[in-house]
Every structure is written in structure tokens, then in C-alpha cells.
Coordinates of C-alpha atoms and ligand atoms in Angstrom, one line a residue:
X15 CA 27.8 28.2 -61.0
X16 CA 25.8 27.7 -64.4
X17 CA 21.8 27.2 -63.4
X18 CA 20.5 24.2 -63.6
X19 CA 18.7 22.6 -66.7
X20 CA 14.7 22.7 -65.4
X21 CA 12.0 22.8 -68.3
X22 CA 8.5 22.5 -68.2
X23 CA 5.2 21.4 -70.5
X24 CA 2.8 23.5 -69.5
X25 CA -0.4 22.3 -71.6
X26 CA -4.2 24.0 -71.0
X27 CA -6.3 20.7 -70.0
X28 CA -9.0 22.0 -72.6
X29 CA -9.0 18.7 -74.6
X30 CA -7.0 15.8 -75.9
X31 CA -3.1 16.6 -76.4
X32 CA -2.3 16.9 -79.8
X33 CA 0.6 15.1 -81.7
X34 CA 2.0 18.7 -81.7
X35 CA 1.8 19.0 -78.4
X36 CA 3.3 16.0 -77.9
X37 CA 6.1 17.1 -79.8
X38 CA 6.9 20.1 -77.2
X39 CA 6.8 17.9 -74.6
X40 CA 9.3 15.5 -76.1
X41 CA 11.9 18.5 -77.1
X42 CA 11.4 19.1 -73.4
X43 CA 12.0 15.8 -71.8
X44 CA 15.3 15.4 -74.8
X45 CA 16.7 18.5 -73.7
X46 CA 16.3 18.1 -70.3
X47 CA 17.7 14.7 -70.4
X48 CA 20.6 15.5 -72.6
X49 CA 21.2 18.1 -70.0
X50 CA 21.1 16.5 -66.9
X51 CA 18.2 18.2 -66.1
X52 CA 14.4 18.2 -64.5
X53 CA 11.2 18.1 -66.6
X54 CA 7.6 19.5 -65.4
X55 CA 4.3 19.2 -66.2
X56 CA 2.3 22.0 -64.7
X57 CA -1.3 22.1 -65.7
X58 CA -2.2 25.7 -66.4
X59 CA -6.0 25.8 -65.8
X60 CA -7.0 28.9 -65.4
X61 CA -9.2 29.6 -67.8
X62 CA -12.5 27.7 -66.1
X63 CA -14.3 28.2 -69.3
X64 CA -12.6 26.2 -71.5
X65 CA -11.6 23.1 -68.8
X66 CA -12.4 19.9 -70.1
X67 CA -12.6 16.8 -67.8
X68 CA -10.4 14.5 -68.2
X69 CA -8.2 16.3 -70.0
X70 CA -5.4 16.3 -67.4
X71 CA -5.0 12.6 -66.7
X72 CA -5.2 12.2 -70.4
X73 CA -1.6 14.4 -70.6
X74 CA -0.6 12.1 -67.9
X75 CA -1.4 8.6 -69.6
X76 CA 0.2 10.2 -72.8
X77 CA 3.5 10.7 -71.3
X78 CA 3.6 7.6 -69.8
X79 CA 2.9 5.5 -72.7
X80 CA 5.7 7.4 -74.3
X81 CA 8.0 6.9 -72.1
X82 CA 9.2 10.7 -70.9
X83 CA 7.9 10.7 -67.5
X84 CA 8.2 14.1 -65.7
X85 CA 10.1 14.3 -62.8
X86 CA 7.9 17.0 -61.2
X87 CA 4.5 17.8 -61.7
X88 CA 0.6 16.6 -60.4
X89 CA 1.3 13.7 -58.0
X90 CA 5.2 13.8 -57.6
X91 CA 7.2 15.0 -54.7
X92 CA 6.1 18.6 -54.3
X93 CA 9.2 20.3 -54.4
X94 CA 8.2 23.8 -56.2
X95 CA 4.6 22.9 -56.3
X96 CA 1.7 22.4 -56.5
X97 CA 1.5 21.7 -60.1
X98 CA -1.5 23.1 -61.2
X99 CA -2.3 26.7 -61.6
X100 CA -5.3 26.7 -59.6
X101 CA -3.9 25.8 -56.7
X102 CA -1.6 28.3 -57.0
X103 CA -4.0 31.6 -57.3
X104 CA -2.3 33.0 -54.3
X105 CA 1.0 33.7 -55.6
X106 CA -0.3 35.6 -59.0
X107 CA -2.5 37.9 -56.6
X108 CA 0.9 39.0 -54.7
X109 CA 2.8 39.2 -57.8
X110 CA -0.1 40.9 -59.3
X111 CA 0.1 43.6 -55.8
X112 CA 4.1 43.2 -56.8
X113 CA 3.7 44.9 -60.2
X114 CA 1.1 47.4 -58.7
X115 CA 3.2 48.6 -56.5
X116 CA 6.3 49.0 -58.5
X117 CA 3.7 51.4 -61.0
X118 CA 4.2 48.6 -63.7
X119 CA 0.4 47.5 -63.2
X120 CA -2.6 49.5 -63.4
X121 CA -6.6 48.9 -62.7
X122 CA -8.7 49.4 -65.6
X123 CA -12.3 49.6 -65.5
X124 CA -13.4 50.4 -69.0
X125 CA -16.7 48.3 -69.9
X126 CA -16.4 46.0 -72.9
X127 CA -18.7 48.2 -74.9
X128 CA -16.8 51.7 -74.7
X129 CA -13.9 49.7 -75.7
X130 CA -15.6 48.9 -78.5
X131 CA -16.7 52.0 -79.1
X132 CA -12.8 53.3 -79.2
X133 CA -12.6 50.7 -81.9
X134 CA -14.5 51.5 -84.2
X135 CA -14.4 55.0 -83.5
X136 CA -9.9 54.3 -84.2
X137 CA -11.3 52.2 -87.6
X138 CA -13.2 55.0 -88.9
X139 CA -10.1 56.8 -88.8
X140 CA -8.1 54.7 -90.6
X141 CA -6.5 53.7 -87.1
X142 CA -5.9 50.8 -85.3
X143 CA -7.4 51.2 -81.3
X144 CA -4.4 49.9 -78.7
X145 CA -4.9 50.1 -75.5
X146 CA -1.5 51.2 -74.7
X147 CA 0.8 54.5 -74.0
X148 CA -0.8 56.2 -76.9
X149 CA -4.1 56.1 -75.2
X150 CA -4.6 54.9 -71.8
X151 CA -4.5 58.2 -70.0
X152 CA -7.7 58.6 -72.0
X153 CA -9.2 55.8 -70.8
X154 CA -11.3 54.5 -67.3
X155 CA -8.2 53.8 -65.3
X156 CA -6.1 54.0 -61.8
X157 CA -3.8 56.5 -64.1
X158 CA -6.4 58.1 -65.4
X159 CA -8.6 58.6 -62.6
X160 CA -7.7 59.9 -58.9
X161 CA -7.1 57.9 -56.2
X162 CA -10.2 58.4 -54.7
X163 CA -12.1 57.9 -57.6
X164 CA -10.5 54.8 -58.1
X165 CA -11.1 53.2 -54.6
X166 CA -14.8 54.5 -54.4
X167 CA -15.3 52.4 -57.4
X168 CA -13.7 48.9 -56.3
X169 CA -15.3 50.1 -53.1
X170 CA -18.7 49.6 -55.1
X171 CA -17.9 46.8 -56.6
X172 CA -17.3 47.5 -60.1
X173 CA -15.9 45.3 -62.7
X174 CA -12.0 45.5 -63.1
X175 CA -9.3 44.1 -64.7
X176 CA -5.8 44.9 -63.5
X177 CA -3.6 45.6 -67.2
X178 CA 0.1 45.3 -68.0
X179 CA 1.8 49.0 -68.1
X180 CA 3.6 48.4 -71.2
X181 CA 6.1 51.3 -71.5
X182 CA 5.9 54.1 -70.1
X183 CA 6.1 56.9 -73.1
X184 CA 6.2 56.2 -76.8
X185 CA 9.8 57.3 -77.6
X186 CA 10.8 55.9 -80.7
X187 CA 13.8 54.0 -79.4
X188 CA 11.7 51.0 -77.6
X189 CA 12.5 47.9 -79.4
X190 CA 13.6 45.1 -77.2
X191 CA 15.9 42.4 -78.6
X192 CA 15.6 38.6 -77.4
X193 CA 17.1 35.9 -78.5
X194 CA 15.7 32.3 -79.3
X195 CA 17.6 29.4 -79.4
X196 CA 16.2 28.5 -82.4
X197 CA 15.3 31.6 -84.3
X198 CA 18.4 34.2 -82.8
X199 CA 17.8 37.4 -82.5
X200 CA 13.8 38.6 -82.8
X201 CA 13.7 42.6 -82.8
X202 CA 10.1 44.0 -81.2
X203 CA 8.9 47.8 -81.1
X204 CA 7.2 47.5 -77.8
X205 CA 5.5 50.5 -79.2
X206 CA 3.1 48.7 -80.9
X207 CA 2.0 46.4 -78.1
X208 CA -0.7 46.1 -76.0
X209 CA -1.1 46.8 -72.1
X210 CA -2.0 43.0 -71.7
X211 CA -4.9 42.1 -68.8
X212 CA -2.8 40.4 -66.2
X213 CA -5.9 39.5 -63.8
X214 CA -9.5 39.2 -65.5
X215 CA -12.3 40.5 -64.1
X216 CA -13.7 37.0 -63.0
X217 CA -10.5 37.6 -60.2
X218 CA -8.1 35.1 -62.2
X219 CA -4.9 35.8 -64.0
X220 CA -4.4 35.7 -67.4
X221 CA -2.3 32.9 -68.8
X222 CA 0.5 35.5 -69.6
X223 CA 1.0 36.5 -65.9
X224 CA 0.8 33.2 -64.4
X225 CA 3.0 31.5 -66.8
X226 CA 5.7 34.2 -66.1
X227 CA 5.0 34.0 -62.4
X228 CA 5.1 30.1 -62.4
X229 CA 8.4 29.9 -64.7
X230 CA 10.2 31.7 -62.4
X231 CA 9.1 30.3 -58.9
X232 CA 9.9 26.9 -60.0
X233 CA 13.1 27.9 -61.7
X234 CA 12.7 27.4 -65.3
X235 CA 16.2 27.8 -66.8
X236 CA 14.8 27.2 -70.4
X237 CA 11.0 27.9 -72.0
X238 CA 10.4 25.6 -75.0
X239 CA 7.5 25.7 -76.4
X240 CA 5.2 26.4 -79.5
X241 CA 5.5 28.7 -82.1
X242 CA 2.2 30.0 -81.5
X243 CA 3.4 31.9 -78.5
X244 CA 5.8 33.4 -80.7
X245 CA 3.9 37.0 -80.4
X246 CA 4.0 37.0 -76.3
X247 CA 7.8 36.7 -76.2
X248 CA 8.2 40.2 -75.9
X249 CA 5.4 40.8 -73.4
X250 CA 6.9 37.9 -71.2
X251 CA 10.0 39.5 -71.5
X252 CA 9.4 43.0 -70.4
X253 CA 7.3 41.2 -67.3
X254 CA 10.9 39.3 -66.3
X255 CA 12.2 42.8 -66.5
X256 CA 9.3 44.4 -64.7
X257 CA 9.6 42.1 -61.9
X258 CA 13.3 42.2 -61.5
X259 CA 13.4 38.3 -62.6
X260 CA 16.4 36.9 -64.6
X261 CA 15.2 36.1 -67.7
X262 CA 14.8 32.1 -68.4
X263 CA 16.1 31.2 -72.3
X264 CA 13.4 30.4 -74.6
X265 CA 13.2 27.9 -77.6
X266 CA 9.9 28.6 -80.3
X267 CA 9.4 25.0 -81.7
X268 CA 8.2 25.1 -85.5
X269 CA 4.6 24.2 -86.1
X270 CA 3.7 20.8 -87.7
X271 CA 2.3 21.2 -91.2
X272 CA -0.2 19.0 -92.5
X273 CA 0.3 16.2 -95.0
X274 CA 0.1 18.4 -98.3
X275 CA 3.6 21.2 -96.5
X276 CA 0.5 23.7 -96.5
X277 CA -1.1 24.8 -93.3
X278 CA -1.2 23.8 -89.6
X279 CA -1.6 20.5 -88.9
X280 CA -5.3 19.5 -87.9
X281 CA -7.8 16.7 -86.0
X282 CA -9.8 17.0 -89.5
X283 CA -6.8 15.9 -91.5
X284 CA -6.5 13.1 -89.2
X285 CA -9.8 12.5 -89.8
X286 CA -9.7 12.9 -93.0
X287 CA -6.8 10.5 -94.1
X288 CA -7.3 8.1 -91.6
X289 CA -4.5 8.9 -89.4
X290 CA -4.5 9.6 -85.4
X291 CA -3.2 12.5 -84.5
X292 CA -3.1 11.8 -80.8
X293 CA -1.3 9.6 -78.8
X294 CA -4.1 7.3 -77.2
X295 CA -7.9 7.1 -77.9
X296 CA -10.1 10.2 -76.5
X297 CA -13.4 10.4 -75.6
X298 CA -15.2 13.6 -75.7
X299 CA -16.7 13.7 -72.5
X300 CA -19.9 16.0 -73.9
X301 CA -20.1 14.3 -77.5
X302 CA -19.0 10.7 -76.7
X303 CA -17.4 10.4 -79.9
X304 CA -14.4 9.0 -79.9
X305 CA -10.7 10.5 -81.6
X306 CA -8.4 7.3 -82.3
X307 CA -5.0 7.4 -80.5
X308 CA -1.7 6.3 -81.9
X309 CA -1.4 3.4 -79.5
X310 CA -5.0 2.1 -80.2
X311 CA -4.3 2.2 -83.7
X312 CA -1.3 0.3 -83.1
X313 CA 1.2 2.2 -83.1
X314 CA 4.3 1.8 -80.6
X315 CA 5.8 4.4 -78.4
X316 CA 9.3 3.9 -79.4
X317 CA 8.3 4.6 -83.4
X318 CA 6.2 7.6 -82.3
X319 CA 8.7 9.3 -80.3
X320 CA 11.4 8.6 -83.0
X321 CA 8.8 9.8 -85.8
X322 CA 8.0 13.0 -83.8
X323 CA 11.4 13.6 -82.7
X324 CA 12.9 14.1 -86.3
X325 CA 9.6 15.9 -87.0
X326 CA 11.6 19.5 -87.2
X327 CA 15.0 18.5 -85.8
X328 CA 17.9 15.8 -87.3
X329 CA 20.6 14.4 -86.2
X330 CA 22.7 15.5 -89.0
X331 CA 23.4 12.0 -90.1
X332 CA 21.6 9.5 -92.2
X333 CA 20.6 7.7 -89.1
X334 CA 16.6 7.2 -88.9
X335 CA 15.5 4.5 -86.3
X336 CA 16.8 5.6 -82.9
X337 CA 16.1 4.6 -79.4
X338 CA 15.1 7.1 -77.0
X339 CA 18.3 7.1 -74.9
X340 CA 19.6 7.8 -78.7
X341 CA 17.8 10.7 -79.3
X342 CA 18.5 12.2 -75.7
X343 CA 22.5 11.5 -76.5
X344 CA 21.7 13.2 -79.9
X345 CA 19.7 16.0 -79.3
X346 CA 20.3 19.6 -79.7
X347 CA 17.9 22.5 -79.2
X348 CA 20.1 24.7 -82.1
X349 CA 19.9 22.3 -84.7
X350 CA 15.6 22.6 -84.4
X351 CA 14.3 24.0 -87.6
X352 CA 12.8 27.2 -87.6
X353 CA 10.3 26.2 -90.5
X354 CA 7.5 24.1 -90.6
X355 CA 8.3 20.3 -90.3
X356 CA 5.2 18.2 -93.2
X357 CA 4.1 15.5 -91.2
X358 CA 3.7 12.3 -93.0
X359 CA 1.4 9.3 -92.3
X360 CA 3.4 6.9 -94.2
X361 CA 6.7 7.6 -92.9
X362 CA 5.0 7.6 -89.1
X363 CA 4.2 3.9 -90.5
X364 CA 6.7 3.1 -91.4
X365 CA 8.8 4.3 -88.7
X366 CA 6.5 1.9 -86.6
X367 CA 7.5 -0.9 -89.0
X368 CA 10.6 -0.4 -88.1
X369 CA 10.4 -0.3 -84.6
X370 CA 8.4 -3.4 -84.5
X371 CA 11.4 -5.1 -85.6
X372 CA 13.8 -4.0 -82.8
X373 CA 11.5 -3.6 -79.9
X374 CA 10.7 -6.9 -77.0
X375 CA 8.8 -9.6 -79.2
X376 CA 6.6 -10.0 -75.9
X377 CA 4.7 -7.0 -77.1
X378 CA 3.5 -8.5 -80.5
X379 CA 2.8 -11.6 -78.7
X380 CA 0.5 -10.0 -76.4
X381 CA -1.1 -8.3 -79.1
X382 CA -1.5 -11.5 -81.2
X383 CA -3.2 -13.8 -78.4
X384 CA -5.0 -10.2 -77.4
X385 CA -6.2 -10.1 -81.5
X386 CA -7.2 -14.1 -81.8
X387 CA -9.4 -13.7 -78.6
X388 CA -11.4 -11.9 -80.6
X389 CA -12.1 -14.7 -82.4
X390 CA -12.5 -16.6 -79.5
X391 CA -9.1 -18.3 -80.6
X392 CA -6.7 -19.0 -77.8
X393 CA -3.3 -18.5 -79.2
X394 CA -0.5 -20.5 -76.5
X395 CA 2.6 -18.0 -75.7
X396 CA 5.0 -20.6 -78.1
X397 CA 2.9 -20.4 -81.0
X398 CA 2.3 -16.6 -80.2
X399 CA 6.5 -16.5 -80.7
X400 CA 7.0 -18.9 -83.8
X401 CA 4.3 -17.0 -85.7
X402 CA 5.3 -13.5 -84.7
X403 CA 8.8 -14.3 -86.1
X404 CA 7.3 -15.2 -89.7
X405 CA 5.0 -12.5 -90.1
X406 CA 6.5 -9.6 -87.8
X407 CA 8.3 -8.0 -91.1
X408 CA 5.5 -7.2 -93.4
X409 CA 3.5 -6.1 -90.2
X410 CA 3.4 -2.0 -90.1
X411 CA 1.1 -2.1 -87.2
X412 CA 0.6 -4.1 -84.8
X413 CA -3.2 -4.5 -85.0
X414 CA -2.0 -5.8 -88.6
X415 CA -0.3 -9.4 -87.0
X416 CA -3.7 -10.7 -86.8
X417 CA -4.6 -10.5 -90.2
X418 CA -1.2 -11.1 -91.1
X419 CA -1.6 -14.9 -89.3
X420 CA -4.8 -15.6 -88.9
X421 CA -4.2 -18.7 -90.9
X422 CA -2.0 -20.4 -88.9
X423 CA -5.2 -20.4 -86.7
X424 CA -7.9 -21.0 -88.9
X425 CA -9.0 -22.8 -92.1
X426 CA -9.1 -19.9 -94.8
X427 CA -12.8 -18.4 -95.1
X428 CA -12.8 -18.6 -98.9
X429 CA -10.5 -18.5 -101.7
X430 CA -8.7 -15.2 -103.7
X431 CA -11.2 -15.7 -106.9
X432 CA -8.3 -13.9 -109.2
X433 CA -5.9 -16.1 -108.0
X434 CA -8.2 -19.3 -107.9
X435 CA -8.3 -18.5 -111.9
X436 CA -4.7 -18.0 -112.8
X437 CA -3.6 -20.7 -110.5
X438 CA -5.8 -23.7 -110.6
X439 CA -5.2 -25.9 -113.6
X440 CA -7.1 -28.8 -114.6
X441 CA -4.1 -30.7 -113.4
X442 CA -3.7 -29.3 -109.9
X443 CA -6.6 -32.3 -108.3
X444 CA -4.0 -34.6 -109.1
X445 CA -1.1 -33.0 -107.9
X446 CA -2.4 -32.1 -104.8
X447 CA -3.4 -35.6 -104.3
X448 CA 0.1 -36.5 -104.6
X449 CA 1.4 -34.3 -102.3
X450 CA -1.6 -35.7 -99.7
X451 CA 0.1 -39.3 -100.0
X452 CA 4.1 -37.9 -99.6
X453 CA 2.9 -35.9 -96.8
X454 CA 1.8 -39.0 -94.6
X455 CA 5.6 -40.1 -94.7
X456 CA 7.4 -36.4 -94.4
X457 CA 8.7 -35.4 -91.1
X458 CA 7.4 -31.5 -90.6
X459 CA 9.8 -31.1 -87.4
X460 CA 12.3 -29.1 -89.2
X461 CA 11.1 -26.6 -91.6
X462 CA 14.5 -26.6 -94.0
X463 CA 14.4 -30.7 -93.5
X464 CA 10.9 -31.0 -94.9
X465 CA 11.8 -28.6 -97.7
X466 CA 14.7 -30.3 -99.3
X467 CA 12.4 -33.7 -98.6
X468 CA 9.8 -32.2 -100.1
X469 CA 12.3 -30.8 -102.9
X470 CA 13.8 -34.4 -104.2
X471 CA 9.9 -35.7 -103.7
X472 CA 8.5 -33.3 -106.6
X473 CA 12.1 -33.8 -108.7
X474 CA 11.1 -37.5 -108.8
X475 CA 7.4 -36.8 -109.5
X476 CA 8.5 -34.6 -112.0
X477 CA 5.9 -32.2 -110.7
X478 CA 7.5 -28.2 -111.0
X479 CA 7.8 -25.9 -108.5
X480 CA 5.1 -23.5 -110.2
X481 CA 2.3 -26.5 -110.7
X482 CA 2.1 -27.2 -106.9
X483 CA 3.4 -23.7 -104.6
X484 CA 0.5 -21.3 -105.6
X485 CA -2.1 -24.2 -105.6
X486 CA -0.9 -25.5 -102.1
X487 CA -0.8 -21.7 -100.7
X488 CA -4.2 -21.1 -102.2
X489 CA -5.6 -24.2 -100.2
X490 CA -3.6 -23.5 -97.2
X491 CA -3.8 -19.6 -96.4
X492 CA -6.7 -18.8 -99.5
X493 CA -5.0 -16.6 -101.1
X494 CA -1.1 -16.0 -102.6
X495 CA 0.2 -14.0 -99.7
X496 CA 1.5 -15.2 -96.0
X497 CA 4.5 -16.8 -94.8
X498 CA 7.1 -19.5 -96.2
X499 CA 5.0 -22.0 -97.0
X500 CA 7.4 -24.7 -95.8
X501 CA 6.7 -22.9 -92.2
X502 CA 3.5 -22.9 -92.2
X503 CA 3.2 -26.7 -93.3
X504 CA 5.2 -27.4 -90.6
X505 CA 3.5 -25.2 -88.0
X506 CA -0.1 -26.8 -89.0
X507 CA 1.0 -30.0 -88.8
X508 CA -0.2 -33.4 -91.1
X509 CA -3.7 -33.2 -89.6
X510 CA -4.4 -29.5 -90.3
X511 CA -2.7 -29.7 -93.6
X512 CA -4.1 -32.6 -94.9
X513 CA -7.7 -31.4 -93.8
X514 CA -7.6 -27.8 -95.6
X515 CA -6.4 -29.5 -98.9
X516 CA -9.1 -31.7 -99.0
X517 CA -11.6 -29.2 -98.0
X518 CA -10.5 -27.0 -101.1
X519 CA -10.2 -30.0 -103.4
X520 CA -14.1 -30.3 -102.6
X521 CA -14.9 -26.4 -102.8
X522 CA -12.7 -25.2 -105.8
Ligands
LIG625 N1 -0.6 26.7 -71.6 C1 0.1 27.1 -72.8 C2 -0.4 26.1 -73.8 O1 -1.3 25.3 -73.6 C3 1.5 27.0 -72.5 C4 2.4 27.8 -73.4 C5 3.8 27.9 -72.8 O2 4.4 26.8 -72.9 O3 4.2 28.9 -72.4 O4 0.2 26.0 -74.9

């Protein structure tokens, strides 16, 4: 029987989730989607020092607004729970005992100083200290020390950690070879690593132990993660072996690059550009400050999972906008890039742009009314639909509808100078007046109707298109952008209409 698909996120509630982050999680819930499978959160929070508050439910309320829910994690059915790693300290102590017991852990006592002092003592040598098969028996250790020796001192009390027996000699033929999904075969020489801490001193484990012990008590078939964690494959690996565990798969997403291809993608480029690099608005808890989110900014989730999702993978077509269920029927973990993917704010725009078009027009309704409250304007839900029709296509965000069609609620708050100059003729009074006295008698139900009245009306005043359109938008919206203007006659209405021309024939 093949095992099933089950793949976790397994973010450190140390702050906001990042975009990249975000990313991970979204290869996880495609793939486990595509696959028939389960996706997990689990919260690793060990590490008390760097625990932020709110961090967790922010992971939470990310995912949601995204729309990849996880099928297990922090307040779902607990089926190989709980969730979060520190409710779960009793399990890394046994595996911990586990790994003692098979001789492929060891205590270590060594104080942080005479570690340093190996250091530099290595570095004057032109050598590079390891704590590993090349030294440890010369070290303050349970393999080192005698038994006795060893109890009488965790007898006393003194400060331990509990380390990782790497290897146990340095032969030369110690590479391991894994393979990732995305990047094949990686070749290590285990020589050269490290007997990792596996339980700290402060009597919690590492991330590297309980990440291992976690994967495989709730049956991770497939680790997809970061690039960044890269460098602990191997030392993951030889723990699966250590422990007699079957070894899950593993997938090393590329890193997002900033804007400019060069470097990681950071909060200060965000910053810097004007962009959001997270999905909603955080608040430092300490600071206050707050980090704009994507769907603050106006963003919706259906553009930023498509945006992210081609963010170091492709389809292999030309096909850009895709629905979620599309990308999940699409997806593939071996077609993932193995370099960097260059994240670009206009393309996330536009993307958005995009999206706005396709998704329920309920949303940018909401949004509208939501906007013009603000104003203390109360937009009704028809006028919220006509107007989000006209404008919706030049809107990239949809904080923009609001200034895209604030017009069609309110007289204009001045006039475009420039275009006031190029477009108002000593003739235009006159015309306008005109148009004042046909509009009493034009019928504005019909948009096309009044425009092929008002069409044969300026033919017979032998008036051209040119003398009245721009001086007529100018009056109406205050400057040359907006909608048709045939539609927004009709949607203001004789009264409305009639009023704004006459205020700017009195202020122009
Ligand atoms: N807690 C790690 C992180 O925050 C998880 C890494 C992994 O997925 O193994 O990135």
C-alpha cells in the first residue's frame, strides 16, 4: 500500500508570517491537495525566547484568508496531536531516552566558555573547532567521562545538554546521499558535521529533534519546506536512521529574491517600495508599529495565492490567472525551481487586477459602500453594482474603487488646472449652456439611447465632439479621467448633472 500524502507547515510563532512563508505553506496545501492528501499546521514553539504573542493566531487568520485551511492542527480534531510543540515535551524526552539508549546520544556538560576556548585555541591553529568524532572524546562528556562521574554530576545539578552522536569514527567513506524532490541527489560528508544539541540545557529540545520526532509521530509522508534548512537535511536524515524511522521525502523550496533578482527577500524592501510583504496587517505587540498586510492593502486572496504560487513553480504553459482548484489540478512538486524566484510588486498588482475581474462582484461592492462611509457617503447595494461594473477594470486594488468613483457620489473638489487650460475655450460657456437646455428634454434611462440622442443633438448644433466631451468631463468628474461619460450622465441624473455644470460655469 503506497503511504498516504500528509504534509505539514511547521512555522516558529516568533512574528508575523512572511510572504515566503506563505509560500511554503501554499506548496504544502497544492501538494497535498493534488494528492488527496492531509495538511498540518503544527506550531513549533520551543524556543520560549523568541515567542511572540500573537504570532500563532496570526498563521491562523493568514491561512484562512487564503483560502488553504489545514485539516489538522491547533483547534481541529486531535487525531495525531496536539499541535503545538509544547504540549508535546513528553514525547522528545522519551525519544531523547530512545537515542540514549541505543548509544546514538550522549550528555555533554562542557561550559560555554571552554568551548570557546577550544575555538580559538582550533583558530590559532589554522583549524576549524567541531564538536564531533574528531574531538569529543576530549571533551566534558558521558563518553568521555565514567559513569560515575557522569551521574555524580547530574546528581549535583550541573548544566547539560544531551548532543547528537554523529558518526561514530571518521572513516573517509561517510557521505550520505538523499535525495530532494526538487534538487535530486545532495551528497554530504557527515564527517564534517557537528554533534547537534538535541535537548538544551533549559530541559527543551532543539528544533532539529523535535521536528524529526513530530514528522514522524504524525506521519509526514513528505517535508516541504525552505531552503534555509537546506544544511539540516543530512542531520535529519541520519536522526530517521538513528531512530530506526522510515525516512519521509523532502522538497527544499527556493528562496524568494527581492525586487532587484539580488538577495533574500526582506520586511525593509517592503518597506522600502511600498509593498506588503505579509498577508494581513501586523501589530508588533512590543513596538505597536504596524506592518501592512496584503489584504489591508487591498489585495485579494485569489491574486495572492496565484501570484505566489508561480513564484518559483509554472505550469508549463502560458496560462497566468488560475483559480486555486486550478493550481491544485496543476501542481507538481518536480517542476519547483531550484533557483531563486525575483518577486515583483507590479506583477503581484497586477495579478490582483486580474483577479478582480473574475472573482464575486459582492466583494468590490462591499468594499465600495465600506470606502464611501468614510466619507460619510452611504452608497445603496444597486448603485454599489452599476458603478463597480464601470470602474472595476482600471481598478488594481480594491482600496483604489473609491477613488476610481468617488464622482458618481460627489461633486468634484476642484478642477485638473492642466486640463482646465488645454480644454476650456472661450467658447465652451456657450456650449455648455446648450447642452443644459437639450438635457431637460433627453431621457438618461438608457445609456446607448441618450448617446445617439445626444449624438444627432450636437450634429444639428454643429457643435464637435472635441468642443463639448473634455469640457463636460472636466465639469462632471474635474478632471479628464473616469468612466464613459454617457454612463455617468445617466447615473447622476438631470438634477445632479445640471447642478455640477453650472457650479463650474461659475468657478472656471
Ligand atoms: N519551524 C521551522 C521554521 O519556522 C520549520 C522548518 C521545517 O519545516 O522543518 O521554518
Amino acid at each position: 500500500m503506497t503511504q498516504a500524502v500528509r504534509v505539514r507547515f511547521a512555522p516558529s510563532p516568533t512574528g508575523p508570517l512572511h510572504i515566503g512563508g506563505l509560500r511554503t505553506a501554499l506548496y504544502n496545501y497544492l501538494f497535498a491537495k493534488k494528492h488527496n492528501g492531509d495538511f498540518i499546521l503544527r506550531i513549533e514553539d520551543t524556543d520560549q525566547n523568541r515567542f511572540v504573542s500573537g504570532a500563532e493566531d496570526y498563521v491562523v487568520n493568514a491561512l484562512k484568508w487564503c483560502n488553504i485551511p489545514f485539516d489538522e492542527g491547533p483547534g481541529t480534531e486531535d487525531k495525531k496531536g496536539p499541535y503545538k510543540q509544547s504540549e508535546r515535551k513528553e514525547l522528545y524526552k522519551k525519544a531523547v531516552r530512545t537515542l540514549i539508549q541505543k548509544g546514538r546520544a550522549y550528555y555533554a556538560f562542557d561550559s560555554s566558555e571552554s568551548l570557546e576556548k577550544h575555538r580559538v585555541s582550533h583558530e590559532e591553529k589554522g583549524k576549524t573547532f567541531i564538536y564531533n568524532w574528531h574531538n569529543r572524546l576530549k571533551l566534558e562528556n558521558s563518553l568521555s567521562l565514567s559513569k560515575e562521574e557522569v551521574q555524580k554530576r547530574i546528581d549535583n545539578g550541573d548544566r547539560y545538554v544531551i548532543r547528537f552522536l554523529m558518526v561514530e569514527n571518521g572513516g573517509v567513506e561517510n557521505f550520505i546521499n538523499s535525495t530532494d524532490l526538487i534538487r535530486g541527489t545532495l551528497r554530504v560528508d557527515l564527517n564534517l558535521l557537528d554533534d547537534k544539541i538535541l535537548f538544551k540545557s533549559d530541559g527543551m529540545p532543539t528544533y532539529h529533534l523535535a521536528n524529526v520526532v513530530d514528522d514522524h509521530a504524525m506521519e509526514i509522508s513528505h517535508v516541504i519546506r525552505g531552503e534555509e534548512w537546506l544544511p539540516s537535511l543530512a542531520l535529519h536524515h541520519q536522526l530517521y536512521i538513528a531512530f530506526e524511522w522510515k525516512t519521509p521525502q523532502f522538497a527544499h523550496l527556493p528562496l524568494l529574491l527581492k525586487p532587484t533578482g539580488k538577495g533574500k527577500l526582506s520586511k525593509r524592501d517592503g518597506d522600502k517600495l511600498g509593498f506588503p510583504v505579509f498577508p494581513l496587517d501586523w501589530r508588533d505587540p512590543e513596538t505597536g508599529k504596524v506592518s501592512p498586510g496584503y489584504k489591508e492593502a487591498g489585495y485579494v486572496p485569489e491574486a495572492v495565492v496565484n501570484f505566489l504560487a508561480l513564484l518559483g513553480w509554472n505550469p508549463g504553459t502560458e496560462q497566468e490567472i488560475l483559480t486555486l482548484s486550478e493550481l491544485i489540478g496543476l501542481f507538481s512538486i518536480e517542476q519547483v525551481h531550484k533557483s531563486g524566484a525575483r518577486f515583483d510588486p507590479e506583477k503581484n498588482k497586477w495579478f490582483n487586477q486580474q483577479h478582480l475581474q473574475h472573482i464575486e462582484e459582492s466583494v468590490l461592492e462591499q468594499q465600495l459602500i465600506k470606502d464611501a462611509k468614510a466619507f460619510d457617503i452611504v452608497v445603496s447595494p444597486e448603485k454599489a453594482q452599476k458603478v463597480v461594473r464601470l470602474v472595476k477594470e482600471r481598478a488594481s486594488l480594491l482600496t483604489e474603487l473609491w477613488g476610481l468613483s468617488s464622482y458618481f457620489f460627489m461633486d468634484p473638489e476642484g478642477y485638473d488646472a492642466k486640463a482646465v487650460r488645454k480644454q476650456w475655450k472661450e467658447g465652451t460657456p456657450e456650449v455648455l449652456t446648450k447642452f443644459l437646455t437639450f438635457l431637460k428634454s433627453a431621457s438618461l434611462s438608457e445609456p446607448s439611447n441618450f448617446q445617439a440622442e445626444f449624438k444627432t443633438w450636437i450634429a444639428d448644433e454643429s457643435i464637435s465632439f472635441g468642443q463639448i466631451m473634455a469640457p463636460l468631463r472636466l465639469c462632471l468628474v474635474g478632471k479628464l479621467s473616469g468612466a464613459d461619460l454617457f454612463e455617468i450622465i445617466c447615473f447622476l441624473g438631470h438634477k445632479t448633472v445640471t447642478s455640477r455644470i453650472q457650479k463650474a460655469l461659475q468657478n472656471i
